[in-house]
PDB file of C-alpha atoms in Angstrom:
ATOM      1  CA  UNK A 343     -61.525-193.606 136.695  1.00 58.00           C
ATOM      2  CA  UNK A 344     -63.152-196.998 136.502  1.00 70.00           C
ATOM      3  CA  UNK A 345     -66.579-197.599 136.006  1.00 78.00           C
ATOM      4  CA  UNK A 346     -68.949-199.761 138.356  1.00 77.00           C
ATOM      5  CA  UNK A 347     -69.637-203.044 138.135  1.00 82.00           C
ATOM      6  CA  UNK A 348     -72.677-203.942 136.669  1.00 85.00           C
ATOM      7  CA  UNK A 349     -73.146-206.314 139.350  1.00 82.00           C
ATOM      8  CA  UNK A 350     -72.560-203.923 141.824  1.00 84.00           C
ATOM      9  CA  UNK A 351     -75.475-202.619 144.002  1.00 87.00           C
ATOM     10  CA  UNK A 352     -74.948-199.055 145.348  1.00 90.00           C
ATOM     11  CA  UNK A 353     -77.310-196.250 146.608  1.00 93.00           C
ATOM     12  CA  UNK A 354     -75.774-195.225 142.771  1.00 91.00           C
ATOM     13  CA  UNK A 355     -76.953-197.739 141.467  1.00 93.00           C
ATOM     14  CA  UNK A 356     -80.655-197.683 143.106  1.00 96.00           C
ATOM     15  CA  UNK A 357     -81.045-194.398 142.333  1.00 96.00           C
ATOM     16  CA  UNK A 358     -80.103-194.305 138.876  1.00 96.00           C
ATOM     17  CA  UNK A 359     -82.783-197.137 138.869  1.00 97.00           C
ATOM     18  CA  UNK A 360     -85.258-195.192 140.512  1.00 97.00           C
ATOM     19  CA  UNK A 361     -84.706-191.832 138.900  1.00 97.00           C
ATOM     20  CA  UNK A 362     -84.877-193.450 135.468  1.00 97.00           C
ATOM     21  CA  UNK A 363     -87.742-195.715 136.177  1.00 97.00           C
ATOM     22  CA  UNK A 364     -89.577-191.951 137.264  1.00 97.00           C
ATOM     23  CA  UNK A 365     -88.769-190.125 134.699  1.00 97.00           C
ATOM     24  CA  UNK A 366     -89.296-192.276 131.519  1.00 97.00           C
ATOM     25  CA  UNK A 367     -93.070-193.543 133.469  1.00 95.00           C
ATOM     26  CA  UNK A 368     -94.043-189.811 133.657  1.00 94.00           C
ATOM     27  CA  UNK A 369     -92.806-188.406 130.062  1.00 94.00           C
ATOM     28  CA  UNK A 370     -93.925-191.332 128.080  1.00 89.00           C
ATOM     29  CA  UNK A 371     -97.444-190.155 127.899  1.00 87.00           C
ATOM     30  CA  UNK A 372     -95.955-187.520 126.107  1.00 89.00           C
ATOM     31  CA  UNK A 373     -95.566-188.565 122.474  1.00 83.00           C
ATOM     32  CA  UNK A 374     -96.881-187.655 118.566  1.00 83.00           C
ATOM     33  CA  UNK A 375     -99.447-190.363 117.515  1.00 80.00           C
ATOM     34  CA  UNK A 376     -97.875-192.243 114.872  1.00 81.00           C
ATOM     35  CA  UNK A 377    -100.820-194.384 113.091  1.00 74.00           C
ATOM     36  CA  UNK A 378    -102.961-196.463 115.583  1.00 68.00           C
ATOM     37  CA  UNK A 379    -104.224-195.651 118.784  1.00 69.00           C
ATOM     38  CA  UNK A 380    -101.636-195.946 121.776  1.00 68.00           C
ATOM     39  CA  UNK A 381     -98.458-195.796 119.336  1.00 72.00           C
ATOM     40  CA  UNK A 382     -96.752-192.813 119.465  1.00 75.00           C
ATOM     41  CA  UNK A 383     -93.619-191.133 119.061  1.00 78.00           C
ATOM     42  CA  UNK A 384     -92.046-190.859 122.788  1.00 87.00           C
ATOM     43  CA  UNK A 385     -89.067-188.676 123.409  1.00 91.00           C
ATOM     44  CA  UNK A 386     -88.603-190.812 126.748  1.00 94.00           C
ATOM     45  CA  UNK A 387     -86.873-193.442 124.653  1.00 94.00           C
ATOM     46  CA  UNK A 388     -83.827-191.209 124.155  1.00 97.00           C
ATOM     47  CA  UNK A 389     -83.686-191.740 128.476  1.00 97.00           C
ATOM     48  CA  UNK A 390     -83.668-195.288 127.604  1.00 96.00           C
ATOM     49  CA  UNK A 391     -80.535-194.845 125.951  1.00 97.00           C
ATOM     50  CA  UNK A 392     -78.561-192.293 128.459  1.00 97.00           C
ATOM     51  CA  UNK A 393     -79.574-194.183 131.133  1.00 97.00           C
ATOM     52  CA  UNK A 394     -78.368-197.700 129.492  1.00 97.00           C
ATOM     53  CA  UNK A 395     -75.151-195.692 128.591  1.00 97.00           C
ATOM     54  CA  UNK A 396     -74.419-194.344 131.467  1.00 96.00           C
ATOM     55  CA  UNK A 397     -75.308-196.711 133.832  1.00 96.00           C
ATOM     56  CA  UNK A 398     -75.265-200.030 132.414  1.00 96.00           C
ATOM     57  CA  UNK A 399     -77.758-202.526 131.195  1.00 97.00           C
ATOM     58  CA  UNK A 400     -79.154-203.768 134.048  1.00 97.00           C
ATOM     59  CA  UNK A 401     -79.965-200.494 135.240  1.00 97.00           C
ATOM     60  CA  UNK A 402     -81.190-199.610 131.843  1.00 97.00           C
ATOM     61  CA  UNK A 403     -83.296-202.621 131.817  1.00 98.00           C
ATOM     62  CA  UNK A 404     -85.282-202.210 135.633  1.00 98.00           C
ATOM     63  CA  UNK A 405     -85.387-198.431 134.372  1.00 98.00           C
ATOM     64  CA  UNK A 406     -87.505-199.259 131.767  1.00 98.00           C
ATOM     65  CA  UNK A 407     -89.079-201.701 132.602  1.00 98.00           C
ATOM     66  CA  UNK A 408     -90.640-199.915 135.997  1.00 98.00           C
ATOM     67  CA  UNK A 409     -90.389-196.907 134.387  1.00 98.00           C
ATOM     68  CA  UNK A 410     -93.175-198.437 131.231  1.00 96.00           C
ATOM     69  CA  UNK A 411     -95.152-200.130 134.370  1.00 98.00           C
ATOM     70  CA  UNK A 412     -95.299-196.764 136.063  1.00 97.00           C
ATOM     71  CA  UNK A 413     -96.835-195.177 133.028  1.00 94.00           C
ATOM     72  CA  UNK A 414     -98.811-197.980 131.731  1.00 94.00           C
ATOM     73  CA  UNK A 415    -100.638-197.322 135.696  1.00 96.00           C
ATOM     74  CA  UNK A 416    -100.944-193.659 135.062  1.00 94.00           C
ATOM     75  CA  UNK A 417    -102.319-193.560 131.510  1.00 90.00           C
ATOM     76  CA  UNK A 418    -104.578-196.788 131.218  1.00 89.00           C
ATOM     77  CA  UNK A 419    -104.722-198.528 134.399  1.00 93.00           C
ATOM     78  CA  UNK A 420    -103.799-201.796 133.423  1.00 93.00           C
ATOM     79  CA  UNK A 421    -100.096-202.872 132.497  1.00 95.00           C
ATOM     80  CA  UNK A 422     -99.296-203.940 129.378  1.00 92.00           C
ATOM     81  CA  UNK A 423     -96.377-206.901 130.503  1.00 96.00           C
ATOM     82  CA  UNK A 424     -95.180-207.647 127.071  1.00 94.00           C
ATOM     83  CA  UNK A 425     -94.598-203.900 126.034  1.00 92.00           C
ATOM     84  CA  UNK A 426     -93.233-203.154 129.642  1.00 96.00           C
ATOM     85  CA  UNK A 427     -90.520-205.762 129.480  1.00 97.00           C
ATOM     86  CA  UNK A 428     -89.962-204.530 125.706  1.00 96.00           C
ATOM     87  CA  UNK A 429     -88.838-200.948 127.026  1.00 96.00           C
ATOM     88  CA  UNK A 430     -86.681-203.193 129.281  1.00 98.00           C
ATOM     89  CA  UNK A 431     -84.723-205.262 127.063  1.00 98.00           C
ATOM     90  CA  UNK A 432     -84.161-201.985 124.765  1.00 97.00           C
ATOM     91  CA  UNK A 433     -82.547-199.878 126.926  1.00 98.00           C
ATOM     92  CA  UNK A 434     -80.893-203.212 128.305  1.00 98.00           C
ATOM     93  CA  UNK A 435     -78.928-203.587 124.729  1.00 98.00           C
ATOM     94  CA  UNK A 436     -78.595-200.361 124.623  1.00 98.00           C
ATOM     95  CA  UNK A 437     -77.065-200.470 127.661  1.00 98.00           C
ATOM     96  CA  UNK A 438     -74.139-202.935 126.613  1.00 98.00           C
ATOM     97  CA  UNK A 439     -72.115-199.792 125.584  1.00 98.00           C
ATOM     98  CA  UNK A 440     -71.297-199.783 129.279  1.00 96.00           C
ATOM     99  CA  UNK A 441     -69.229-202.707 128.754  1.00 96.00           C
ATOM    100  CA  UNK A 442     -67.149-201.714 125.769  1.00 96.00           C
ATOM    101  CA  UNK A 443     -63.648-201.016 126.384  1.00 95.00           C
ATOM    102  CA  UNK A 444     -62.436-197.654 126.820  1.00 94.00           C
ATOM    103  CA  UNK A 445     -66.351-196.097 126.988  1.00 96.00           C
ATOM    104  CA  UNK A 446     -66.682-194.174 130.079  1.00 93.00           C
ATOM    105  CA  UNK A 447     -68.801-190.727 129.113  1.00 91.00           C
ATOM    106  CA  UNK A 448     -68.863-189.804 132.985  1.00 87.00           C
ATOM    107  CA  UNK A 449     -65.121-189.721 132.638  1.00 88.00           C
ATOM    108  CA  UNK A 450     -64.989-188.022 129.593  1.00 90.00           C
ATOM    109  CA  UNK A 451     -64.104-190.761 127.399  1.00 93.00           C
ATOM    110  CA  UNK A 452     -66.354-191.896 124.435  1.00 94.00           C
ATOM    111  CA  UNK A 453     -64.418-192.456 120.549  1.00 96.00           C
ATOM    112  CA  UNK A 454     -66.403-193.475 117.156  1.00 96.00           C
ATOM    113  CA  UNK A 455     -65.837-196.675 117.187  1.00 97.00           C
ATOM    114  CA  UNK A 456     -68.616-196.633 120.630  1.00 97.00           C
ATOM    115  CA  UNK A 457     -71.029-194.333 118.890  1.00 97.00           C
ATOM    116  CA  UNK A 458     -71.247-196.997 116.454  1.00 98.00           C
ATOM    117  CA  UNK A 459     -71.145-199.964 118.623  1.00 98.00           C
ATOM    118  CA  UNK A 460     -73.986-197.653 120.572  1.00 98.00           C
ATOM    119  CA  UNK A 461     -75.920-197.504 117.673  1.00 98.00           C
ATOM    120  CA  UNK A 462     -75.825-201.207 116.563  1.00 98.00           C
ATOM    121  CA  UNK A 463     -76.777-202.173 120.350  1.00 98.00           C
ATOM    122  CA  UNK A 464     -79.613-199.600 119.886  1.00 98.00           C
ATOM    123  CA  UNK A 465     -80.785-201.315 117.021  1.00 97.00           C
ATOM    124  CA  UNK A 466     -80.785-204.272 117.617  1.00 97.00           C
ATOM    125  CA  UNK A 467     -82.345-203.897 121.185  1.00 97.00           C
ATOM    126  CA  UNK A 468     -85.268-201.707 119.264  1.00 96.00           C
ATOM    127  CA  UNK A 469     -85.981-204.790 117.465  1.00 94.00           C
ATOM    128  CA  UNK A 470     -85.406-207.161 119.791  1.00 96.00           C
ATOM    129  CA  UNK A 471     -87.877-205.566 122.352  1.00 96.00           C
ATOM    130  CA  UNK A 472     -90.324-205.389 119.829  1.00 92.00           C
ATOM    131  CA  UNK A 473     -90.080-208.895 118.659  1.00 93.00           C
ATOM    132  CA  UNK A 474     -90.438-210.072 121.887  1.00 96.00           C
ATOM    133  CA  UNK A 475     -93.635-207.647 122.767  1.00 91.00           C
ATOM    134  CA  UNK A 476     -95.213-208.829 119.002  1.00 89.00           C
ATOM    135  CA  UNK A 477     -95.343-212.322 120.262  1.00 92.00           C
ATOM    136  CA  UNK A 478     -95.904-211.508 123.938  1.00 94.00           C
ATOM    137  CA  UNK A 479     -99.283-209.466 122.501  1.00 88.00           C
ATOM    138  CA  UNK A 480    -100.029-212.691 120.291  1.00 89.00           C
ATOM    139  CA  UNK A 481     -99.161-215.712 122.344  1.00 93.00           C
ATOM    140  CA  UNK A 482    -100.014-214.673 125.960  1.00 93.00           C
ATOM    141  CA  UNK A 483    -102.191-211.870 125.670  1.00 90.00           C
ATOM    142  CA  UNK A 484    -104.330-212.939 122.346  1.00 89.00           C
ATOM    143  CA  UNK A 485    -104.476-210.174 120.197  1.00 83.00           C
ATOM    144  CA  UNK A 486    -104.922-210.179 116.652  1.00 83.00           C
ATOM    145  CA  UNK A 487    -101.186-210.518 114.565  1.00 79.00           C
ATOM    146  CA  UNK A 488    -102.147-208.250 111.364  1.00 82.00           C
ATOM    147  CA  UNK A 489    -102.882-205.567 114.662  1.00 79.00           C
ATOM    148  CA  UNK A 490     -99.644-205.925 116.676  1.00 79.00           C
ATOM    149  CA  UNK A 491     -97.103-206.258 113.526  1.00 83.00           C
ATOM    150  CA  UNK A 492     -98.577-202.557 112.467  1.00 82.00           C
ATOM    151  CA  UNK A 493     -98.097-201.234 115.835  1.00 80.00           C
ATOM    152  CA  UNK A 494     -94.675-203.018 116.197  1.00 81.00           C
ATOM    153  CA  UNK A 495     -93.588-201.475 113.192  1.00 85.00           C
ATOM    154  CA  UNK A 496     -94.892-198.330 113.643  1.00 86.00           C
ATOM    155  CA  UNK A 497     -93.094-198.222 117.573  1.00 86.00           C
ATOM    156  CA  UNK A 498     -90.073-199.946 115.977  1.00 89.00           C
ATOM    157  CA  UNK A 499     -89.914-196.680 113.527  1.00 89.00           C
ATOM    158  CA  UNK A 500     -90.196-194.181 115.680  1.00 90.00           C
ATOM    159  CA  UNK A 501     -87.952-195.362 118.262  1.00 93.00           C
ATOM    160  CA  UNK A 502     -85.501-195.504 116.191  1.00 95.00           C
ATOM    161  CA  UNK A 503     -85.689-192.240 114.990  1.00 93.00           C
ATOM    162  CA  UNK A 504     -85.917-190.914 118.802  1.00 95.00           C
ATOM    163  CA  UNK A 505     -82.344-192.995 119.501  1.00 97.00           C
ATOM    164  CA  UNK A 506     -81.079-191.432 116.723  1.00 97.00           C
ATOM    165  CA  UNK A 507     -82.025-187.866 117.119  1.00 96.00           C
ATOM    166  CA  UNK A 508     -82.197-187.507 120.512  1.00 96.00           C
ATOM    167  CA  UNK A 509     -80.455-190.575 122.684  1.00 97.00           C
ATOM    168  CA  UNK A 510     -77.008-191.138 121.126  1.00 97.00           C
ATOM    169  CA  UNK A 511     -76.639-187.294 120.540  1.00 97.00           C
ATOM    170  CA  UNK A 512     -77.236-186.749 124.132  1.00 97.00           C
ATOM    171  CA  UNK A 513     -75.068-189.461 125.451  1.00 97.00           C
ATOM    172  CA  UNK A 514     -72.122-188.219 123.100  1.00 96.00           C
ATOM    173  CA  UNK A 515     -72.866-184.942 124.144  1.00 95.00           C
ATOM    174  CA  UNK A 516     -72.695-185.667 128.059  1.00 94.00           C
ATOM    175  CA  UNK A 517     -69.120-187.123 127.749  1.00 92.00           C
ATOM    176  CA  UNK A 518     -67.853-184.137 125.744  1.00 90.00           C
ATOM    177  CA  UNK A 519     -69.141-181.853 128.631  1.00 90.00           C
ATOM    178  CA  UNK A 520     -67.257-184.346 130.924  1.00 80.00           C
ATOM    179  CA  UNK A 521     -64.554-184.187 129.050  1.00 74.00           C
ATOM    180  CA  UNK A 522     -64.373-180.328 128.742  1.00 68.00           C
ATOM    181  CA  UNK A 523     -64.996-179.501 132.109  1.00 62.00           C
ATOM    182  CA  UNK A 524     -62.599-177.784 134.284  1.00 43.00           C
ATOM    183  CA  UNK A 525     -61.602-178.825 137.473  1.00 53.00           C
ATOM    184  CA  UNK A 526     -59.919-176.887 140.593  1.00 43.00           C
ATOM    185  CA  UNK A 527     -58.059-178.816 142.249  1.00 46.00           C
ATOM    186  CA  UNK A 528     -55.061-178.119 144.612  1.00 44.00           C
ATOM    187  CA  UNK A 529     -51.786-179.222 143.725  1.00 43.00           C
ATOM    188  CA  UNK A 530     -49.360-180.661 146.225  1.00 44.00           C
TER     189      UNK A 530
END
């Protein structure tokens, strides 16, 4: 079975947008403050991941991206762009596993060699989005550096943790469900 395009709009594809956008903007206000005000510990970042996995990373990227706007709307009022397009570009690397060769967990197929390919893409998208929403905060919104570079590392912390414990367990998990399930079929 081959895997979409990432290129490739579908009613798939816009849903898997939409669905992921919707659920990570209404569970990330659910979270275990971790230091300073409005830094938490978010289970939603493990969607980041299945969501980038599954899907690709441009559907991991609008996911959560909108999904951040969405809950930025619902929780303060006001967006916060830098931190928004942060959730974006980390579930967009995380999303690059969709790529790698042989990686297809809706299909059943996922080896070691992706979990760790998954986990360096995690990584380095975790950092990567944070980088980017550290000098967003300082450059183009103003606020104090000693401030953001706390928060940053605080997020940065915990969303690794989440990835770890919760999104690339759950991703590896999905594809050995695919893998095990049982199909009828008739044969001809």
């Amino acid at each position: 079975m081959m895997k979409p395009s990432i290129w490739k709009w579908s009613t798939r594809t816009v849903l898997a947008i939409g669905s992921g956008a919707a659920l990570y903007g209404i569970t990330s206000w659910i979270g275990i403050p971790i230091g300073m005000e409005d830094t938490q510990l978010r289970p939603a970042v493990a969607l980041l991941a299945i969501f980038g996995a599954l899907f690709g990373p441009v559907v991991g990227f609008l996911a959560g991206f909108i999904g951040h706007v969405i809950n930025d709307l619902i929780t303060n009022g006001t967006v916060w762009w830098g931190w928004a397009l942060g959730s974006g570009i980390a579930a967009g690397f995380m999303g690059l596993i969709y790529l790698a060769k042989g990686f297809n967990p809706q299909g059943g197929e996922i080896r070691k060699i992706h979990i760790l390919q998954f986990t360096i893409y995690g990584i380095i998208g975790i950092f990567a989005a944070l980088a980017f929403s550290y000098l967003f905060d300082i450059y183009i919104v103003g606020e104090p550096g000693d401030i953001v570079v706390v928060q940053a590392a605080l997020a940065g912390c915990g969303n690794i943790a989440v990835f770890f414990i919760l999104g690339i367990p759950a991703v590896w998990a999905y594809a050995k469900r695919t893998r095990n399930d049982v199909s009828l079929y008739v044969d001809r």
